PDB file of C-alpha atoms in Angstrom:
ATOM      1  CA  VAL A  19      -3.092  13.907  -7.468  1.00 96.00           C
ATOM      2  CA  GLN A  20      -4.520  12.543  -4.249  1.00 97.00           C
ATOM      3  CA  LEU A  21      -4.160   9.334  -2.297  1.00 98.00           C
ATOM      4  CA  VAL A  22      -6.373   9.225   0.778  1.00 98.00           C
ATOM      5  CA  GLU A  23      -6.008   6.372   3.232  1.00 98.00           C
ATOM      6  CA  SER A  24      -8.695   5.314   5.675  1.00 97.00           C
ATOM      7  CA  GLY A  25      -9.585   2.431   7.939  1.00 97.00           C
ATOM      8  CA  GLY A  26      -6.833   2.670  10.507  1.00 97.00           C
ATOM      9  CA  GLY A  27      -7.454   2.529  14.232  1.00 97.00           C
ATOM     10  CA  LEU A  28      -6.900   0.629  17.432  1.00 97.00           C
ATOM     11  CA  VAL A  29      -7.253  -3.140  17.339  1.00 97.00           C
ATOM     12  CA  GLN A  30      -6.427  -5.925  19.766  1.00 97.00           C
ATOM     13  CA  PRO A  31      -3.731  -8.481  18.982  1.00 97.00           C
ATOM     14  CA  GLY A  32      -5.130 -11.177  16.746  1.00 97.00           C
ATOM     15  CA  GLY A  33      -7.702  -8.818  15.311  1.00 97.00           C
ATOM     16  CA  SER A  34      -8.304  -7.588  11.782  1.00 97.00           C
ATOM     17  CA  LEU A  35      -8.487  -4.292   9.946  1.00 97.00           C
ATOM     18  CA  ARG A  36      -9.129  -3.284   6.363  1.00 98.00           C
ATOM     19  CA  LEU A  37      -7.340  -0.239   5.045  1.00 98.00           C
ATOM     20  CA  SER A  38      -8.578   1.615   1.992  1.00 98.00           C
ATOM     21  CA  CYS A  39      -6.873   4.079  -0.305  1.00 98.00           C
ATOM     22  CA  ALA A  40      -8.867   6.309  -2.623  1.00 98.00           C
ATOM     23  CA  ALA A  41      -6.903   7.573  -5.618  1.00 98.00           C
ATOM     24  CA  SER A  42      -7.657  10.520  -7.855  1.00 97.00           C
ATOM     25  CA  GLY A  43      -5.952  12.814 -10.323  1.00 97.00           C
ATOM     26  CA  PHE A  44      -4.078  10.196 -12.311  1.00 96.00           C
ATOM     27  CA  THR A  45      -4.790   7.125 -14.445  1.00 96.00           C
ATOM     28  CA  PHE A  46      -5.040   4.633 -11.631  1.00 97.00           C
ATOM     29  CA  LYS A  47      -5.061   1.463 -13.733  1.00 96.00           C
ATOM     30  CA  ASN A  48      -1.610   2.279 -15.098  1.00 95.00           C
ATOM     31  CA  TYR A  49       0.080   2.394 -11.703  1.00 97.00           C
ATOM     32  CA  ASP A  50       1.499  -0.253  -9.452  1.00 97.00           C
ATOM     33  CA  MET A  51      -0.054   0.262  -6.030  1.00 98.00           C
ATOM     34  CA  SER A  52       1.653  -0.484  -2.759  1.00 98.00           C
ATOM     35  CA  TRP A  53       1.213  -0.206   0.952  1.00 98.00           C
ATOM     36  CA  TYR A  54       4.166   0.831   3.080  1.00 98.00           C
ATOM     37  CA  ARG A  55       4.403   1.306   6.800  1.00 98.00           C
ATOM     38  CA  GLN A  56       6.598   3.194   9.209  1.00 98.00           C
ATOM     39  CA  ALA A  57       6.845   2.426  12.884  1.00 96.00           C
ATOM     40  CA  PRO A  58       8.204   4.955  15.378  1.00 91.00           C
ATOM     41  CA  GLY A  59      11.977   5.150  15.151  1.00 94.00           C
ATOM     42  CA  LYS A  60      12.120   2.852  12.138  1.00 96.00           C
ATOM     43  CA  GLU A  61      12.492   3.292   8.407  1.00 97.00           C
ATOM     44  CA  ARG A  62       9.537   3.053   6.087  1.00 97.00           C
ATOM     45  CA  GLU A  63       9.147  -0.493   4.799  1.00 97.00           C
ATOM     46  CA  LEU A  64       7.236  -2.101   1.970  1.00 97.00           C
ATOM     47  CA  VAL A  65       4.209  -4.116   3.055  1.00 98.00           C
ATOM     48  CA  ALA A  66       2.673  -5.257  -0.227  1.00 98.00           C
ATOM     49  CA  THR A  67       2.418  -4.393  -3.919  1.00 98.00           C
ATOM     50  CA  ILE A  68      -0.180  -5.113  -6.570  1.00 98.00           C
ATOM     51  CA  THR A  69       0.883  -4.543 -10.139  1.00 96.00           C
ATOM     52  CA  SER A  70      -0.904  -2.671 -12.888  1.00 95.00           C
ATOM     53  CA  VAL A  71      -0.036  -5.139 -15.618  1.00 91.00           C
ATOM     54  CA  ASP A  72      -1.715  -8.275 -14.312  1.00 92.00           C
ATOM     55  CA  GLY A  73      -2.702  -7.620 -10.722  1.00 92.00           C
ATOM     56  CA  SER A  74      -0.006  -9.885  -9.361  1.00 96.00           C
ATOM     57  CA  THR A  75       0.804  -9.363  -5.712  1.00 97.00           C
ATOM     58  CA  HIS A  76       3.981  -9.323  -3.678  1.00 97.00           C
ATOM     59  CA  TYR A  77       4.373  -9.257   0.084  1.00 96.00           C
ATOM     60  CA  ALA A  78       7.079  -8.672   2.614  1.00 95.00           C
ATOM     61  CA  ASP A  79       7.931 -11.949   4.282  1.00 93.00           C
ATOM     62  CA  SER A  80       6.520 -10.975   7.664  1.00 88.00           C
ATOM     63  CA  MET A  81       3.132 -10.158   6.104  1.00 89.00           C
ATOM     64  CA  LYS A  82       2.682 -13.234   3.942  1.00 88.00           C
ATOM     65  CA  GLY A  83      -0.401 -15.187   4.890  1.00 91.00           C
ATOM     66  CA  ARG A  84      -1.734 -12.410   7.133  1.00 96.00           C
ATOM     67  CA  PHE A  85      -2.180  -9.456   4.781  1.00 97.00           C
ATOM     68  CA  THR A  86      -3.959  -9.291   1.429  1.00 98.00           C
ATOM     69  CA  ILE A  87      -3.676  -6.420  -1.032  1.00 98.00           C
ATOM     70  CA  SER A  88      -6.317  -5.880  -3.682  1.00 98.00           C
ATOM     71  CA  ARG A  89      -7.415  -3.191  -6.115  1.00 98.00           C
ATOM     72  CA  ASP A  90     -10.558  -2.075  -7.867  1.00 97.00           C
ATOM     73  CA  ASN A  91      -9.643  -0.217 -11.032  1.00 97.00           C
ATOM     74  CA  ALA A  92     -13.255   0.772 -11.645  1.00 97.00           C
ATOM     75  CA  LYS A  93     -13.376   2.602  -8.315  1.00 98.00           C
ATOM     76  CA  ASN A  94      -9.741   3.760  -8.210  1.00 98.00           C
ATOM     77  CA  MET A  95      -9.309   2.020  -4.887  1.00 98.00           C
ATOM     78  CA  VAL A  96      -6.666  -0.160  -3.303  1.00 98.00           C
ATOM     79  CA  TYR A  97      -7.185  -2.146  -0.133  1.00 98.00           C
ATOM     80  CA  LEU A  98      -5.130  -3.895   2.492  1.00 98.00           C
ATOM     81  CA  GLN A  99      -6.882  -6.590   4.492  1.00 98.00           C
ATOM     82  CA  MET A 100      -4.887  -7.287   7.624  1.00 98.00           C
ATOM     83  CA  SER A 101      -5.539 -10.202   9.933  1.00 97.00           C
ATOM     84  CA  SER A 102      -3.817 -11.884  12.868  1.00 96.00           C
ATOM     85  CA  LEU A 103      -2.444  -8.502  13.785  1.00 97.00           C
ATOM     86  CA  LYS A 104       0.477  -8.265  16.160  1.00 96.00           C
ATOM     87  CA  PRO A 105       1.747  -5.377  18.287  1.00 96.00           C
ATOM     88  CA  GLU A 106       4.729  -5.119  15.950  1.00 95.00           C
ATOM     89  CA  ASP A 107       2.328  -4.239  13.128  1.00 97.00           C
ATOM     90  CA  THR A 108       1.732  -0.912  14.861  1.00 97.00           C
ATOM     91  CA  ALA A 109       2.735   1.809  12.406  1.00 98.00           C
ATOM     92  CA  VAL A 110       1.523   4.504  10.102  1.00 98.00           C
ATOM     93  CA  TYR A 111       0.429   2.837   6.869  1.00 98.00           C
ATOM     94  CA  TYR A 112       0.928   4.696   3.604  1.00 98.00           C
ATOM     95  CA  CYS A 113      -0.549   4.183   0.167  1.00 98.00           C
ATOM     96  CA  ASN A 114       1.818   4.552  -2.791  1.00 98.00           C
ATOM     97  CA  ALA A 115       1.253   4.789  -6.524  1.00 98.00           C
ATOM     98  CA  LEU A 116       4.194   4.166  -8.843  1.00 96.00           C
ATOM     99  CA  ARG A 117       4.638   4.226 -12.565  1.00 95.00           C
ATOM    100  CA  VAL A 118       7.946   3.935 -14.348  1.00 91.00           C
ATOM    101  CA  ASP A 119       8.052   4.438 -18.110  1.00 87.00           C
ATOM    102  CA  CYS A 120      10.721   2.429 -19.889  1.00 87.00           C
ATOM    103  CA  ALA A 121      11.754   1.725 -23.438  1.00 89.00           C
ATOM    104  CA  GLY A 122      13.496  -1.599 -23.402  1.00 87.00           C
ATOM    105  CA  HIS A 123      16.043  -1.448 -20.611  1.00 88.00           C
ATOM    106  CA  VAL A 124      16.069   2.338 -20.455  1.00 90.00           C
ATOM    107  CA  CYS A 125      13.683   3.998 -18.026  1.00 87.00           C
ATOM    108  CA  TYR A 126      13.065   7.655 -18.681  1.00 83.00           C
ATOM    109  CA  ASP A 127      10.210   8.766 -16.476  1.00 85.00           C
ATOM    110  CA  LYS A 128       8.936   8.061 -12.997  1.00 90.00           C
ATOM    111  CA  TYR A 129       5.733   9.030 -11.249  1.00 94.00           C
ATOM    112  CA  ASP A 130       5.656   8.351  -7.513  1.00 95.00           C
ATOM    113  CA  TYR A 131       2.775   9.488  -5.295  1.00 97.00           C
ATOM    114  CA  TRP A 132       2.135   9.087  -1.578  1.00 98.00           C
ATOM    115  CA  GLY A 133      -0.796   9.437   0.726  1.00 98.00           C
ATOM    116  CA  GLN A 134      -0.710  11.063   4.149  1.00 97.00           C
ATOM    117  CA  GLY A 135      -0.950   7.798   6.032  1.00 97.00           C
ATOM    118  CA  THR A 136      -3.308   6.173   8.493  1.00 98.00           C
ATOM    119  CA  GLN A 137      -2.362   5.035  11.981  1.00 98.00           C
ATOM    120  CA  VAL A 138      -2.749   1.399  12.929  1.00 98.00           C
ATOM    121  CA  THR A 139      -2.238   0.539  16.579  1.00 98.00           C
ATOM    122  CA  VAL A 140      -2.288  -3.058  17.771  1.00 97.00           C
ATOM    123  CA  SER A 141      -2.586  -3.195  21.523  1.00 96.00           C
ATOM    124  CA  SER A 142      -4.571  -4.839  24.278  1.00 94.00           C
TER     125      SER A 142
END
């Protein structure tokens, strides 16, 4: 299993970046895909999720309206388009793949994969 992030870098406040995550080694279409981030000295936090079932998206409040998550099941790719970037968006951004198998209300298996991360620095 591999998740490989790319697209990070240095950007000025107000700028944009597009992160990509290439997935391999598992059945991508069956996994919810998320982006997380971790700033220095802070806990890892959820940025956005796109589900496997219907492609619905969910965002952390501070990212709503600025970030857009998308996926391409044919290419096994997930993306994070970030705009109106702020210095507080500086962090390592991680790609995550999650699948939880449940029967009714009982969940019996969990598959949880992480990439190595890509650095995003927002600074003038």
